[in-house]
CSV table of C-alpha atoms and ligand atoms in Angstrom, one decimal:
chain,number,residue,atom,x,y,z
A,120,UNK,CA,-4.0,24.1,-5.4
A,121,UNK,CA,-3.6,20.8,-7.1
A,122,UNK,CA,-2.4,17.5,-6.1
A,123,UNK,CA,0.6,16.1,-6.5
A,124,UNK,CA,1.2,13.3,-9.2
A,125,UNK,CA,4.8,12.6,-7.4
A,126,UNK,CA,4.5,8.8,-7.4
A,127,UNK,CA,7.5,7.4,-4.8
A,128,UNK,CA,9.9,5.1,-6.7
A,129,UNK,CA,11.7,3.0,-4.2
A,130,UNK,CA,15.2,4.6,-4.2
A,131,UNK,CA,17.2,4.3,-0.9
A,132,UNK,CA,20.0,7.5,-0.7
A,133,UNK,CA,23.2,6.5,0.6
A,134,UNK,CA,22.7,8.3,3.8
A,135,UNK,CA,19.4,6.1,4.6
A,136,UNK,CA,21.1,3.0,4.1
A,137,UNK,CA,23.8,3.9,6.9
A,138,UNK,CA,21.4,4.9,8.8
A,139,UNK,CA,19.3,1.8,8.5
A,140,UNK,CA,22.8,-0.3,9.2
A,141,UNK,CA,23.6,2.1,12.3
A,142,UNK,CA,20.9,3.4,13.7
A,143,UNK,CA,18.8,1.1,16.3
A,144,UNK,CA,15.8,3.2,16.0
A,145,UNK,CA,15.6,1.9,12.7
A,146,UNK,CA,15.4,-1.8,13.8
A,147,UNK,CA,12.7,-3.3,11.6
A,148,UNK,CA,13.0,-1.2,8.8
A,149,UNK,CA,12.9,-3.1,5.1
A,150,UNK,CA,13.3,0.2,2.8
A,151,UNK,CA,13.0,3.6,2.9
A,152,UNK,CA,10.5,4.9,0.4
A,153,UNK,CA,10.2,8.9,1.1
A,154,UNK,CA,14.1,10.2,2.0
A,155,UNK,CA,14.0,13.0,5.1
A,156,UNK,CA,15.5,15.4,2.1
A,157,UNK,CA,12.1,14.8,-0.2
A,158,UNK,CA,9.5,15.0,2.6
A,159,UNK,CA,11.1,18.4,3.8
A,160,UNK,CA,11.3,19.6,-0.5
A,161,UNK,CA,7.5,18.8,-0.2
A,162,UNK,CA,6.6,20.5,2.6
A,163,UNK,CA,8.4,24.0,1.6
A,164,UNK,CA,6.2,23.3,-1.5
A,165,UNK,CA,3.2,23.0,0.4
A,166,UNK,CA,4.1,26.2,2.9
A,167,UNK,CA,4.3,28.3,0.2
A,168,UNK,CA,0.9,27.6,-1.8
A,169,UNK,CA,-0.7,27.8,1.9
A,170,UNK,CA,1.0,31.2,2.5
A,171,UNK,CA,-0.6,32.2,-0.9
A,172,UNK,CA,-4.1,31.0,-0.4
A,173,UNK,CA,-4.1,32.3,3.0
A,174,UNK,CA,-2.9,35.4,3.4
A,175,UNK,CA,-3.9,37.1,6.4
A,176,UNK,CA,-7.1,35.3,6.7
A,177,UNK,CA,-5.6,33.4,9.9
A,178,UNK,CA,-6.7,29.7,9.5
A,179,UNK,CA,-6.6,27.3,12.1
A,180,UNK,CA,-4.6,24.4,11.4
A,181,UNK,CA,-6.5,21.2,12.2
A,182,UNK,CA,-3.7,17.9,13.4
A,183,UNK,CA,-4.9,14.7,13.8
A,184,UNK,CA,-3.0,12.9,16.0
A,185,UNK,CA,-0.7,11.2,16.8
A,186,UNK,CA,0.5,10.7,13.2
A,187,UNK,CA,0.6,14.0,11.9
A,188,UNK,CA,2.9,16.0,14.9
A,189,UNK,CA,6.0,15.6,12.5
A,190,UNK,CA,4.3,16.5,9.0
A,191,UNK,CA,2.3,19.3,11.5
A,192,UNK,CA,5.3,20.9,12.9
A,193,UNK,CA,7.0,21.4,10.2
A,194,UNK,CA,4.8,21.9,7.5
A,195,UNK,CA,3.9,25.3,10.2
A,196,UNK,CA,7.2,26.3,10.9
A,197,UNK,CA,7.9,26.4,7.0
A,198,UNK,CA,4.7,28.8,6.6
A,199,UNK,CA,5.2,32.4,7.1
A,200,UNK,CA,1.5,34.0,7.5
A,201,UNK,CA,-0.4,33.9,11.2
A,202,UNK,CA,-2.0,30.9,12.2
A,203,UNK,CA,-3.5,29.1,14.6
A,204,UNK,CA,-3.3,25.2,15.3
A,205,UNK,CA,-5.6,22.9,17.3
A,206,UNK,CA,-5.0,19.1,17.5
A,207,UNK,CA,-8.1,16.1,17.6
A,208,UNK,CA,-7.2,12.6,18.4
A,209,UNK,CA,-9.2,10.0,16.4
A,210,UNK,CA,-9.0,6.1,17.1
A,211,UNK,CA,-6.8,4.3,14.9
A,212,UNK,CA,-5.4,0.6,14.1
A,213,UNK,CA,-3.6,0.4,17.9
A,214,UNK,CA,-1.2,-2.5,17.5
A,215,UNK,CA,-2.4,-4.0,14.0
A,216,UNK,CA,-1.6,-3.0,10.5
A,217,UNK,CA,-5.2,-3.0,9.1
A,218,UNK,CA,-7.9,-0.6,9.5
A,219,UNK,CA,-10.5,-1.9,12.2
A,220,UNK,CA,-13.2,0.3,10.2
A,221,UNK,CA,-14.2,1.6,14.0
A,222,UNK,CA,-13.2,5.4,14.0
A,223,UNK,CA,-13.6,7.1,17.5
A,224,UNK,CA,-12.6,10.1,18.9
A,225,UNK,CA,-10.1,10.4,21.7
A,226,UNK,CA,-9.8,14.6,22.2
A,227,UNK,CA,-11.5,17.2,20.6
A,228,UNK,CA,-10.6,20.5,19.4
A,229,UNK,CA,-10.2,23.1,21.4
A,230,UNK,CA,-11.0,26.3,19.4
A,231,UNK,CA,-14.5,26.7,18.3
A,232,UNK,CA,-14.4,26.4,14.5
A,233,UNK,CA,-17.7,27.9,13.0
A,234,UNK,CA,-16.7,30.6,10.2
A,235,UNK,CA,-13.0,30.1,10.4
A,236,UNK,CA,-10.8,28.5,7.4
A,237,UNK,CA,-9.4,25.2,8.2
A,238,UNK,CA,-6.7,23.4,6.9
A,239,UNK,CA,-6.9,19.8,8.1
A,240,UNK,CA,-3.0,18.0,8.0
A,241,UNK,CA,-3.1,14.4,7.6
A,242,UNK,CA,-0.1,12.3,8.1
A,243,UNK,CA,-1.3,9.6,5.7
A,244,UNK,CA,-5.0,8.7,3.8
A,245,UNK,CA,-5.3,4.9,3.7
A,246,UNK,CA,-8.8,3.8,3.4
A,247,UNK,CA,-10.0,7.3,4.1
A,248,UNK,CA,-12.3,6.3,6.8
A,249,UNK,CA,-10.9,8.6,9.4
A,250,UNK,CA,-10.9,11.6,6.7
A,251,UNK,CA,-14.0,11.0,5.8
A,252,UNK,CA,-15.5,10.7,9.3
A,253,UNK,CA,-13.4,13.5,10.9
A,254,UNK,CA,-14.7,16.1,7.6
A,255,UNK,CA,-18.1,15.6,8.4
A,256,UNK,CA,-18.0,16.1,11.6
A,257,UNK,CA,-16.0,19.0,11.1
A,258,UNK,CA,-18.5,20.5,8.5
A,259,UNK,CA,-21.3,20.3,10.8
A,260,UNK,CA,-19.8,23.0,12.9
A,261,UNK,CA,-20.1,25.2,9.8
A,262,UNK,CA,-16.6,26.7,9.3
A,263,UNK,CA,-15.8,28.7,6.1
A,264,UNK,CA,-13.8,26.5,4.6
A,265,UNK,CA,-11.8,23.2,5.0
A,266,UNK,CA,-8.4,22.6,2.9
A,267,UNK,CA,-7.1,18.9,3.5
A,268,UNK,CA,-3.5,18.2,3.3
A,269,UNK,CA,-1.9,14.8,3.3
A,270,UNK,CA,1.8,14.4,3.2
A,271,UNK,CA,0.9,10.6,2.5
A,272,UNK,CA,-2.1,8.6,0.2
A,273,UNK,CA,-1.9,5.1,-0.3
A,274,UNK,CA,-2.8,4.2,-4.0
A,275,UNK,CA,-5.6,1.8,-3.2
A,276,UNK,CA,-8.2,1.5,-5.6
A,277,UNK,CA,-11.3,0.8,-3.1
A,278,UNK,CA,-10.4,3.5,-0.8
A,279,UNK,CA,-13.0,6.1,0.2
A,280,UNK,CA,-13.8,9.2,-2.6
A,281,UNK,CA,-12.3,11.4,0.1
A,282,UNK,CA,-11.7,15.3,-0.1
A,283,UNK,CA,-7.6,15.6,0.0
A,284,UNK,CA,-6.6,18.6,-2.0
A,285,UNK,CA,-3.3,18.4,-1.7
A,286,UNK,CA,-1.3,15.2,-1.5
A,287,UNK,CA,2.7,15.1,-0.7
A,288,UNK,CA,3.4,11.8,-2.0
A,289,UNK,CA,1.4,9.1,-3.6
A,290,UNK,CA,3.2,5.6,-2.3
A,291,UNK,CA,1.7,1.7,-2.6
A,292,UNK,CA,-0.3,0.2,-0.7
A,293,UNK,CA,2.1,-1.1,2.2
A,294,UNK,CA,2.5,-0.7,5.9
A,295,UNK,CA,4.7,2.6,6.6
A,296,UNK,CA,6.4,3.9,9.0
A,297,UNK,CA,8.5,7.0,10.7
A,298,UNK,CA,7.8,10.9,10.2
A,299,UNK,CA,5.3,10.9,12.6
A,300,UNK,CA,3.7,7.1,11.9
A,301,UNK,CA,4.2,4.3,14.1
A,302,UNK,CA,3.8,0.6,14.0
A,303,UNK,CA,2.3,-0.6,17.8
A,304,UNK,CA,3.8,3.1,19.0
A,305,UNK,CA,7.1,2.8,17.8
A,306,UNK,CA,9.2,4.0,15.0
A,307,UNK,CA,7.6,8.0,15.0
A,308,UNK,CA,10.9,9.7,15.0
A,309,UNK,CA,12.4,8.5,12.1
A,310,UNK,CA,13.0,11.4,9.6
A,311,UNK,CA,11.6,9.6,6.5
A,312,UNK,CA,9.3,7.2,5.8
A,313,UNK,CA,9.7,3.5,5.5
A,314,UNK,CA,8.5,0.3,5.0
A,315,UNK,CA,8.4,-2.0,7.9
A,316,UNK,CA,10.0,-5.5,7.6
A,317,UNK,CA,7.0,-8.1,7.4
A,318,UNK,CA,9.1,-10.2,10.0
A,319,UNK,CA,8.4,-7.4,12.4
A,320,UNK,CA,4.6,-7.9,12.8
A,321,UNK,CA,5.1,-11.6,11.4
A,322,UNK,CA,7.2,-13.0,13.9
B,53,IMP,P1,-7.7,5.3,7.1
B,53,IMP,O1,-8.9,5.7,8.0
B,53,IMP,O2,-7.7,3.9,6.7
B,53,IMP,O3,-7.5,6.3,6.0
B,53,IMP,O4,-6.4,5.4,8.1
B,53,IMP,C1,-6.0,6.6,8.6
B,53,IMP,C2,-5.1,6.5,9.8
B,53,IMP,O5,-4.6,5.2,9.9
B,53,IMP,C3,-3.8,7.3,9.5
B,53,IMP,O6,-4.1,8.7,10.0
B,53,IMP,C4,-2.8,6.6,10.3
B,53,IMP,O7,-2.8,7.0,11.7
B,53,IMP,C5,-3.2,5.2,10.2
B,53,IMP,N1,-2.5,4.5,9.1
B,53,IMP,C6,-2.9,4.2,7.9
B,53,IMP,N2,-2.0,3.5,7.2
B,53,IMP,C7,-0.9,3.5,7.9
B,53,IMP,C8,0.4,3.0,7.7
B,53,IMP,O8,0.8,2.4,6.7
B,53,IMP,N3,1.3,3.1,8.8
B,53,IMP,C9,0.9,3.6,10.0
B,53,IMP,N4,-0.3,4.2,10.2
B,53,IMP,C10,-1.2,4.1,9.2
């Protein structure tokens, strides 16, 4: 399985920009940069080269939240074989738009992981700090195999050499928002993603 090259261009769909005009939960929202119809193209893309590679090998399915419920529920719901899912919760930016560089974890998995085939779903790899700290964790509990998947990755040049082995969309390096990512806890249930307005953390 091979990453994608799927570069967003910035390319608001007429039903995004009534929704950004109507919709309250989209206060704050500059421009829409992945449309709810792409993201949910992607992830039938993504089920089915998982359903491939897995088979009937049953793999656990590895969420970090809070950011990856959306991409998580649907990108498992799309796939057809048995699975299993588990969730951790890792320390994040809380109300701020940069990466502390502290990484902490808030709940651990439940399953026991040694021998088993993981596929870790990332909502979005920024500096790939969390990644990086969450994989080896993970590794040290010796499971068979780990498969990352990130619906988002941030083209930043100094970012962490991170494992991600399959990428949804590669998008600049800007503050998003909605399917699952927040700014200061709002904005998750958006369907797409979107850049935030500056003036929102600005002001
Ligand atoms: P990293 O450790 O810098 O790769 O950041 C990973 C985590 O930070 C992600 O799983 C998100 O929860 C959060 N994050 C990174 N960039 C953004 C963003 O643009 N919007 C919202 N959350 C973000």
């Amino acid at each position: 399985m091979t990453g994608s090259n799927d570069t967003v261009t910035i390319a608001p769909q007429v039903s995004g920009e009534e929704r950004l005009q109507t919709e309250s939960r989209a206060r704050g929202v500059a421009r829409i940069l992945v449309s709810e119809r792409r993201i949910q193209d992607e992830i039938a893309a993504m089920a089915a080269e998982l359903d491939a590679e897995y088979g009937d090998d049953q793999p656990l399915m590895v969420g970090v939240l809070t950011g990856a419920v959306a991409f998580m529920a649907d990108l498992m719901k799309a796939m057809t074989i048995p699975l299993q899912i588990d969730f951790m919760a890792i320390s994040s930016y809380g109300a701020a738009t940069k990466s502390s560089g502290v990484v902490r974890i808030l709940k651990d998995l439940n399953e026991e992981i040694e021998g088993r085939r993981l596929i870790v779903v990332e909502d979005i790899v920024d500096s790939g700090l969390t990644l990086q700290y969450l994989l080896e964790m993970l590794k040290a509990r010796q499971p068979k195999d780990i498969r990352v998947v990130a619906l988002l990755k941030k083209d930043k040049p100094d970012a962490f050499d991170v494992q991600v082995d399959r990428v949804g969309f590669h998008i600049p390096d800007e503050f998003v928002i909605g399917y699952g990512l927040d700014y200061a806890g709002q904005y998750r249930n958006l369907p797409y993603v979107a850049v935030l307005d500056p003036s929102v953390y600005t002001s």
